[in-house]
Coordinates of C-alpha atoms in Angstrom, one line a residue:
M1 CA -54.0 26.0 80.6
K2 CA -56.6 23.6 81.8
A3 CA -55.2 20.5 83.4
V4 CA -55.8 17.2 81.7
P5 CA -58.0 14.9 83.9
T6 CA -56.2 12.0 85.4
A7 CA -58.4 9.4 83.7
V8 CA -57.8 11.0 80.3
R9 CA -54.1 11.2 81.0
D10 CA -54.0 7.5 81.8
R11 CA -55.8 6.6 78.5
L12 CA -53.4 8.8 76.6
G13 CA -50.5 7.1 78.4
W14 CA -51.6 3.6 77.4
V15 CA -52.1 4.7 73.7
G16 CA -48.6 6.3 73.9
L17 CA -47.2 3.0 75.1
A18 CA -48.7 1.2 72.0
V19 CA -47.4 3.9 69.7
R20 CA -43.9 3.7 71.2
I21 CA -43.7 -0.1 70.7
V22 CA -44.9 0.1 67.1
L23 CA -42.4 2.8 66.2
A24 CA -39.6 1.1 68.1
L25 CA -40.2 -2.1 66.1
V26 CA -40.3 -0.3 62.8
W27 CA -37.1 1.6 63.5
G28 CA -35.4 -1.5 64.9
W29 CA -36.3 -3.6 61.8
A30 CA -35.2 -0.8 59.5
S31 CA -31.8 -0.3 61.2
L32 CA -30.7 -3.9 61.7
S33 CA -31.4 -4.8 58.0
K34 CA -29.2 -1.9 56.9
I35 CA -26.4 -2.4 59.5
A36 CA -26.0 -6.0 58.2
H37 CA -25.3 -4.8 54.6
P38 CA -23.5 -1.4 54.8
L39 CA -22.3 -1.4 51.1
T40 CA -25.8 -2.2 49.8
F41 CA -27.4 0.7 51.8
V42 CA -24.8 3.2 50.5
Q43 CA -25.7 2.1 47.0
A44 CA -29.4 2.6 47.8
V45 CA -28.6 6.1 49.0
R46 CA -26.7 6.9 45.8
A47 CA -29.6 5.7 43.7
Y48 CA -31.7 8.7 44.9
D49 CA -29.2 10.9 43.0
A50 CA -29.7 13.7 45.6
T51 CA -26.5 13.8 47.7
P52 CA -22.7 14.1 47.0
E53 CA -20.6 11.0 47.5
W54 CA -19.2 12.0 51.0
L55 CA -22.8 12.6 52.3
S56 CA -24.1 9.4 50.7
K57 CA -21.5 7.4 52.6
A58 CA -22.1 9.3 55.8
I59 CA -25.8 8.6 55.5
G60 CA -25.3 5.0 54.5
Y61 CA -23.0 4.2 57.4
G62 CA -24.3 6.4 60.1
L63 CA -28.1 6.5 59.6
P64 CA -28.8 2.9 60.5
V65 CA -27.2 3.3 63.9
L66 CA -29.1 6.5 64.5
E67 CA -32.3 4.6 63.6
L68 CA -31.3 1.9 66.1
S69 CA -30.8 4.5 68.8
I70 CA -34.3 5.9 68.2
A71 CA -35.7 2.4 68.4
I72 CA -34.0 1.8 71.8
L73 CA -35.0 5.2 73.2
L74 CA -38.7 4.7 72.2
L75 CA -38.7 1.1 73.4
V76 CA -37.6 2.1 77.0
G77 CA -39.4 5.5 76.9
L78 CA -36.3 7.6 77.5
I79 CA -36.5 11.3 76.3
T80 CA -39.5 10.2 74.3
R81 CA -40.5 13.6 73.0
Y82 CA -37.0 14.2 71.6
A83 CA -36.7 10.8 70.1
A84 CA -40.2 11.2 68.5
A85 CA -39.2 14.6 67.1
V86 CA -36.1 13.1 65.4
S87 CA -38.3 10.4 64.1
V88 CA -40.6 13.0 62.5
V89 CA -37.6 14.8 60.9
L90 CA -36.1 11.6 59.4
L91 CA -39.5 10.4 58.1
L92 CA -40.0 13.8 56.4
V93 CA -36.6 13.5 54.8
F94 CA -37.4 10.0 53.6
L95 CA -40.8 11.3 52.3
V96 CA -39.2 14.1 50.3
G97 CA -36.6 11.7 48.9
I98 CA -39.3 9.2 47.7
V99 CA -41.5 12.0 46.2
Q100 CA -38.5 13.6 44.3
A101 CA -37.5 10.1 43.0
A102 CA -41.0 9.5 41.8
A103 CA -41.3 12.9 40.2
R104 CA -38.0 12.3 38.3
N105 CA -39.1 8.9 37.2
I106 CA -36.1 7.2 39.0
K107 CA -37.0 3.6 39.5
I108 CA -35.6 2.5 42.9
E109 CA -36.7 0.7 46.0
C110 CA -36.8 3.1 49.0
G111 CA -34.2 1.0 51.0
C112 CA -36.2 1.8 54.1
F113 CA -35.9 -1.8 55.4
G114 CA -32.6 -2.8 53.8
G115 CA -31.8 -3.6 50.2
G116 CA -33.0 -0.7 48.1
G117 CA -31.3 0.8 45.0
V118 CA -32.3 0.5 41.4
T119 CA -35.2 -1.8 40.5
T120 CA -37.5 -2.6 37.5
S121 CA -40.7 -1.9 39.5
T122 CA -41.6 0.6 42.2
A123 CA -44.1 1.0 45.0
Y124 CA -43.9 4.7 45.6
T125 CA -47.6 5.1 46.6
L126 CA -47.3 2.4 49.3
D127 CA -44.0 3.9 50.6
I128 CA -45.5 7.4 50.8
L129 CA -48.6 6.2 52.6
R130 CA -46.5 4.2 55.1
D131 CA -44.3 7.2 55.8
L132 CA -47.3 9.5 56.4
G133 CA -48.7 7.0 58.8
L134 CA -45.5 6.8 60.8
I135 CA -45.2 10.6 60.8
V136 CA -48.7 10.7 62.4
L137 CA -47.6 8.2 65.1
S138 CA -44.4 10.2 65.8
V139 CA -46.3 13.5 66.1
Y140 CA -48.6 11.8 68.6
L141 CA -45.6 11.1 70.9
V142 CA -44.3 14.6 70.4
V143 CA -47.6 16.0 71.8
F144 CA -48.3 13.3 74.4
A145 CA -44.8 12.2 75.4
L146 CA -45.6 10.9 78.8
T147 CA -46.5 7.2 78.4
K148 CA -46.9 4.1 80.5
F149 CA -44.0 1.9 81.5
S150 CA -41.4 4.5 80.5
V151 CA -38.2 5.8 82.0
D152 CA -39.6 9.3 81.6
E153 CA -42.6 8.3 83.8
A154 CA -40.4 6.7 86.4
L155 CA -38.2 9.8 86.5
I156 CA -41.2 12.0 87.2
K157 CA -42.5 9.7 89.9
S158 CA -39.1 9.7 91.6
E159 CA -39.4 13.5 92.1
M160 CA -43.1 13.5 93.2
V161 CA -43.8 15.0 96.6
P162 CA -46.4 13.1 98.6
G163 CA -49.7 15.1 98.9
L164 CA -51.1 16.4 102.2
T165 CA -53.7 14.6 104.1
A166 CA -57.0 16.4 104.8
K167 CA -55.8 17.1 108.4
Q168 CA -52.3 18.3 107.2
A169 CA -53.9 20.6 104.7
K170 CA -55.6 22.5 107.5
S171 CA -52.3 23.9 108.5
E172 CA -51.0 26.9 106.6
K173 CA -47.5 26.1 107.6
N174 CA -47.8 22.6 106.1
V175 CA -49.3 24.0 102.9
R176 CA -46.4 26.4 102.5
R177 CA -43.9 23.6 103.1
Y178 CA -45.7 21.4 100.6
R179 CA -45.7 24.1 97.9
A180 CA -42.0 24.8 98.5
A181 CA -41.2 21.2 98.2
R182 CA -43.1 20.8 95.0
A183 CA -41.4 23.8 93.5
A184 CA -38.0 22.5 94.5
A185 CA -38.9 19.0 93.1
E186 CA -40.0 20.6 89.8
V187 CA -36.7 22.4 89.5
E188 CA -34.8 19.3 90.2
L189 CA -36.9 17.3 87.7
R190 CA -36.2 19.9 84.9
H191 CA -32.5 19.7 85.7
K192 CA -32.5 15.9 85.5
Q193 CA -34.5 15.9 82.3
R194 CA -32.2 18.5 80.7
Y195 CA -29.0 16.7 81.7
L196 CA -30.4 13.3 80.7
A197 CA -31.5 14.7 77.3
L198 CA -28.1 16.3 76.6
G199 CA -26.2 13.3 77.8
T200 CA -28.2 10.9 75.8
A201 CA -28.1 13.0 72.7
A202 CA -24.3 13.3 73.0
V203 CA -24.0 9.5 73.3
V204 CA -26.2 8.9 70.2
V205 CA -24.2 11.4 68.1
L206 CA -20.9 9.9 69.2
V207 CA -22.0 6.3 68.6
S208 CA -23.4 7.3 65.1
L209 CA -20.0 9.0 64.2
I210 CA -18.1 5.9 65.4
A211 CA -20.5 3.8 63.3
V212 CA -19.5 5.7 60.2
G213 CA -15.9 4.5 60.6
V214 CA -16.8 1.0 61.6
Q215 CA -19.4 0.4 58.9
G216 CA -17.0 2.0 56.4
G217 CA -14.5 -0.6 57.3
R218 CA -17.0 -3.4 57.0
A219 CA -18.0 -2.1 53.6
K220 CA -14.5 -2.4 52.1
I221 CA -14.2 -4.9 49.3
D222 CA -11.6 -7.6 49.5
T223 CA -9.3 -6.6 46.6
S224 CA -7.7 -10.1 46.6
A225 CA -11.0 -11.5 45.5
V226 CA -11.4 -9.1 42.6
A227 CA -8.6 -10.2 40.4
S228 CA -9.6 -11.7 37.0
T229 CA -7.7 -12.4 33.8
N230 CA -9.7 -10.2 31.4
A231 CA -11.8 -8.1 33.8
S232 CA -11.4 -5.4 36.5
A233 CA -13.7 -3.5 38.8
T234 CA -13.5 -0.3 36.8
T235 CA -13.8 -1.7 33.3
G236 CA -15.7 -4.9 33.7
V237 CA -14.9 -7.4 30.9
R238 CA -12.9 -5.7 28.1
V239 CA -13.8 -6.9 24.6
G240 CA -12.1 -5.7 21.4
N241 CA -8.8 -4.2 20.4
V242 CA -7.4 -1.7 22.9
Q243 CA -6.3 0.5 20.1
S244 CA -9.9 1.0 18.8
P245 CA -10.7 4.7 18.8
V246 CA -14.1 4.5 20.6
T247 CA -15.0 2.9 23.9
V248 CA -18.5 1.7 24.7
D249 CA -19.4 1.0 28.4
L250 CA -22.4 -1.2 28.8
Y251 CA -24.0 -1.7 32.3
E252 CA -26.3 -4.7 32.7
D253 CA -27.8 -7.1 35.2
P254 CA -28.3 -10.7 34.2
Q255 CA -31.8 -10.6 35.7
C256 CA -32.8 -7.3 34.0
P257 CA -35.7 -7.9 31.6
I258 CA -35.1 -4.6 29.8
C259 CA -31.5 -5.5 29.2
K260 CA -32.7 -8.7 27.6
Q261 CA -35.1 -6.7 25.4
L262 CA -32.2 -4.4 24.3
E263 CA -29.9 -7.4 23.6
Q264 CA -32.6 -9.2 21.6
S265 CA -33.4 -6.1 19.6
G266 CA -29.9 -6.4 18.0
L267 CA -27.5 -4.6 20.3
G268 CA -25.2 -7.6 20.8
T269 CA -24.9 -8.2 17.1
D270 CA -24.3 -4.6 16.3
L271 CA -21.5 -4.2 18.9
E272 CA -19.9 -7.5 17.9
A273 CA -19.7 -6.4 14.3
K274 CA -18.2 -3.0 15.2
T275 CA -15.8 -4.7 17.6
K276 CA -14.5 -7.1 14.9
A277 CA -14.0 -4.2 12.6
T278 CA -11.8 -2.7 15.3
N279 CA -13.9 0.5 15.3
I280 CA -14.9 0.1 19.0
K281 CA -13.9 -1.7 22.2
V282 CA -16.6 -2.6 24.7
N283 CA -16.5 -2.8 28.5
Y284 CA -19.2 -5.1 29.8
H285 CA -20.0 -4.2 33.4
L286 CA -22.2 -7.0 34.8
M287 CA -23.8 -5.9 38.0
S288 CA -26.0 -7.6 40.6
F289 CA -28.8 -5.6 42.2
L290 CA -31.8 -7.8 41.2
D291 CA -31.0 -10.8 43.5
S292 CA -34.4 -10.1 45.2
S293 CA -36.1 -10.8 41.9
S294 CA -35.0 -14.4 41.6
N295 CA -37.1 -15.9 44.4
G296 CA -34.2 -16.1 46.9
N297 CA -31.5 -17.9 44.9
K298 CA -29.5 -14.8 43.9
Y299 CA -29.5 -15.4 40.2
S300 CA -28.1 -11.9 39.4
S301 CA -25.0 -12.5 41.5
R302 CA -24.4 -16.1 40.4
A303 CA -25.0 -15.3 36.7
A304 CA -22.7 -12.3 36.8
N305 CA -20.1 -14.5 38.5
A306 CA -20.4 -17.1 35.8
L307 CA -19.8 -14.5 33.1
Y308 CA -16.6 -13.3 34.8
C309 CA -15.6 -17.0 35.1
A310 CA -16.1 -17.3 31.3
S311 CA -14.0 -14.2 30.7
D312 CA -11.1 -16.1 32.4
T313 CA -11.0 -18.3 29.4
S314 CA -11.3 -15.5 26.8
A315 CA -13.3 -12.4 25.9
A316 CA -14.8 -14.3 23.0
V317 CA -16.1 -17.1 25.3
F318 CA -17.5 -14.4 27.6
V319 CA -19.4 -12.8 24.7
K320 CA -20.9 -16.1 23.6
L321 CA -22.1 -16.9 27.2
H322 CA -23.4 -13.4 27.5
D323 CA -25.4 -13.9 24.3
I324 CA -26.8 -17.2 25.5
M325 CA -27.9 -15.8 28.9
Y326 CA -29.9 -13.0 27.1
G327 CA -30.9 -15.2 24.2
K328 CA -33.2 -18.0 23.6
T329 CA -33.1 -21.9 23.5
S330 CA -35.8 -23.8 21.6
G331 CA -37.7 -20.6 21.3
K332 CA -37.8 -19.9 25.0
D333 CA -36.0 -17.0 26.8
N334 CA -33.0 -18.2 28.8
Q335 CA -33.3 -15.4 31.3
P336 CA -35.7 -16.4 34.2
A337 CA -38.7 -14.2 34.5
E338 CA -38.6 -11.5 37.1
G339 CA -39.9 -12.8 40.5
T340 CA -39.2 -16.4 39.6
K341 CA -36.5 -18.8 40.7
G342 CA -33.3 -18.3 38.7
V343 CA -31.6 -21.3 37.0
P344 CA -29.2 -23.4 39.1
D345 CA -25.4 -23.4 38.8
S346 CA -25.6 -26.6 36.8
T347 CA -27.5 -24.8 34.0
L348 CA -25.0 -21.9 34.1
I349 CA -22.1 -24.5 33.7
A350 CA -24.0 -26.2 30.8
W351 CA -24.4 -22.8 29.1
G352 CA -20.7 -22.2 29.6
K353 CA -19.8 -25.4 27.8
Q354 CA -22.3 -24.4 25.1
A355 CA -20.3 -21.2 24.7
G356 CA -17.1 -23.1 24.3
V357 CA -15.5 -23.2 27.7
S358 CA -12.8 -25.8 27.7
S359 CA -11.3 -25.2 31.1
A360 CA -12.0 -27.7 33.8
T361 CA -11.9 -24.9 36.4
F362 CA -14.9 -23.1 35.0
S363 CA -17.4 -25.3 36.9
T364 CA -15.5 -24.8 40.1
C365 CA -15.4 -21.1 39.5
V366 CA -19.2 -21.0 39.0
S367 CA -20.2 -23.3 41.9
G368 CA -17.7 -21.7 44.3
Q369 CA -18.5 -18.1 43.2
Q370 CA -14.8 -17.3 42.9
H371 CA -15.6 -13.9 41.3
K372 CA -18.2 -12.9 43.9
G373 CA -15.8 -10.1 45.0
L374 CA -15.5 -8.9 41.5
V375 CA -19.3 -8.8 41.1
T376 CA -19.5 -6.7 44.2
A377 CA -16.7 -4.4 43.1
V378 CA -18.2 -3.8 39.7
T379 CA -21.6 -3.0 41.2
E380 CA -20.0 -0.6 43.6
E381 CA -18.0 1.2 40.9
A382 CA -21.1 1.5 38.8
S383 CA -23.0 3.0 41.7
K384 CA -20.2 5.5 42.2
A385 CA -20.4 6.4 38.5
G386 CA -24.0 7.4 38.8
V387 CA -25.5 4.3 37.2
S388 CA -29.0 4.2 38.7
G389 CA -30.5 1.6 36.4
T390 CA -29.8 -1.0 33.7
P391 CA -29.2 -1.0 30.9
T392 CA -27.1 2.1 30.9
V393 CA -24.8 2.8 28.0
F394 CA -21.9 5.3 27.7
V395 CA -20.2 5.9 24.3
A396 CA -16.8 7.7 24.6
G397 CA -17.7 8.7 28.1
K398 CA -21.1 10.2 27.3
R399 CA -24.3 8.6 28.6
I400 CA -26.8 7.7 25.8
G401 CA -30.3 8.9 26.4
A402 CA -31.7 10.5 29.6
V403 CA -31.0 9.2 33.0
N404 CA -33.3 6.2 33.7
A405 CA -34.4 6.2 30.0
V406 CA -33.7 3.0 28.1
P407 CA -31.5 3.8 25.0
T408 CA -32.3 2.2 21.7
V409 CA -29.9 0.4 19.4
A410 CA -30.3 3.3 16.9
Q411 CA -29.3 5.8 19.5
I412 CA -26.3 3.8 20.5
D413 CA -25.3 3.3 16.8
A414 CA -25.7 7.0 16.1
A415 CA -23.5 7.9 19.1
I416 CA -20.8 5.5 18.0
T417 CA -20.9 6.9 14.5
K418 CA -20.5 10.4 15.9
A419 CA -17.7 9.4 18.2
L420 CA -15.8 7.7 15.4
A421 CA -16.2 10.8 13.2
S422 CA -14.9 13.0 16.1
A423 CA -12.0 10.7 16.7
K424 CA -11.1 10.7 13.0
S425 CA -11.3 14.5 12.8
T426 CA -9.1 15.1 15.8
A427 CA -6.4 12.7 14.6
A428 CA -3.3 14.6 13.2
P429 CA -3.0 14.3 9.4
S430 CA -0.1 12.3 8.0
P431 CA 2.7 14.4 6.4
T432 CA 2.3 14.6 2.6
P433 CA 5.5 13.3 0.8
A434 CA 7.2 16.2 -1.0
A435 CA 7.1 16.0 -4.8
T436 CA 10.4 15.2 -6.6
T437 CA 11.5 15.9 -10.2
S438 CA 14.1 14.0 -12.1
G439 CA 15.4 12.4 -8.9
S440 CA 16.1 15.7 -7.3
V441 CA 14.9 16.5 -3.8
S442 CA 12.3 19.2 -3.4
P443 CA 13.6 22.4 -2.0
S444 CA 11.0 22.4 0.8
V445 CA 12.2 19.1 2.1
S446 CA 15.9 19.7 1.6
S447 CA 15.7 23.1 3.3
S448 CA 14.1 21.7 6.5
P449 CA 14.3 17.9 6.8
S450 CA 13.6 17.9 10.5
V451 CA 10.1 19.4 10.2
S452 CA 8.7 16.3 8.5
S453 CA 10.2 14.1 11.1
S454 CA 8.8 16.3 13.9
K455 CA 5.3 16.2 12.4
S456 CA 5.4 12.4 12.2
V457 CA 6.3 12.1 15.9
S458 CA 3.6 14.6 16.8
S459 CA 1.0 12.7 14.8
S460 CA 2.0 9.5 16.7
K461 CA 1.7 11.2 20.1
S462 CA -1.7 12.7 19.1
A463 CA -3.1 9.3 18.2
S464 CA -1.8 7.8 21.3
A465 CA -3.3 10.5 23.4
S466 CA -6.7 10.1 21.7
S467 CA -6.7 6.3 22.4
S468 CA -5.7 7.0 26.1
A469 CA -8.4 9.6 26.5
S470 CA -11.0 7.1 25.2
A471 CA -9.9 4.4 27.6
S472 CA -9.9 6.9 30.5
S473 CA -13.4 8.0 29.7
S474 CA -14.7 4.5 30.0
K475 CA -13.6 4.4 33.6

């Protein structure tokens, strides 16, 4: 193979230095933003709907530290070729993930630089082009790994054998010694490079594994901050008679414009009527993933917190505040437009009073975000349940419509009707009273009085089991 001229090698080294710095900054930025919010990044990984739960957590907790390790290695120029090769592999995985999400019409942010998860708008083309550009830069370092101002370069220089002067080169003995010294130095250099690569790789793997445990601990939700009078992390706010035969689980974000459209198309009125008729019970899961769409004031989290504060008063007050948030006042939508600043806490408190909140603690609960832990817990449980967008609706444990497709009120109503019919058909029939004549007891009853009693008990157990199964499915 023809040797690369020194001048060309120097130019490639300077270009490599610039590429190293760019990639190091990109990986460093990406990793630190994810390390700061481990739970959010796990939810972003789940949103791709491509990995089992254990792997989603391993990626969510361990990947950011691996990315940080790559950033450090590239910044100092240590085992540059291997670090760049890992960079290529990770970027290819990210690229495949984005392409499959786009092909499946899953609306998510890539989560490449923190945040991520479900969204109402996407930028897949930009994400794909960016990843392709970073792959090209990483491949450059795989091919031309020796760069300026790097540990790799310093290591090579430390094993260099001084060349012979013109006078020394005239001696065959000196030439043989020089060649032997160069051969020995090359062997020593390969040994050092091999041991350094293996040792560094072992450290990176060990640190990444430790990070899984550490980040997992940081991602735990404080259960003491989740307690609420009429709400829980798994059920959200429970509205309706617990004995109602059918459970509807409704997942929404206060900032979600499509949720507002569904509510204003008649969903709230429809569910309220069926709830009052004790046909259904509704679990409202108010999530917060669109904080970035409220121009920095985290409207999703604050509005969801206010709704849970209202539920402390009663489920009825919660429903009224819920309707106000998704409704209109003086002909104008109360929900702030996506990308604009959300309303302040004072407006949320005023809406609460409009909904009938009488407790003096409501304003404190809103301004102090006392149910912030509950909002986080509900969002996490929704992520675990495979909710990758809002609104998402389950009726009797079955998702309405395709994943990431917005259900209509008609679809939800049809599913409720079907579930009610199924619940009615599976309920055990009541025993028919035996006919009597002239005050005498029918032979069928007198011959086996215990059968009627047994059927009655069985019917009661069956109805109870049906109600229990419905409640379980909502979780």
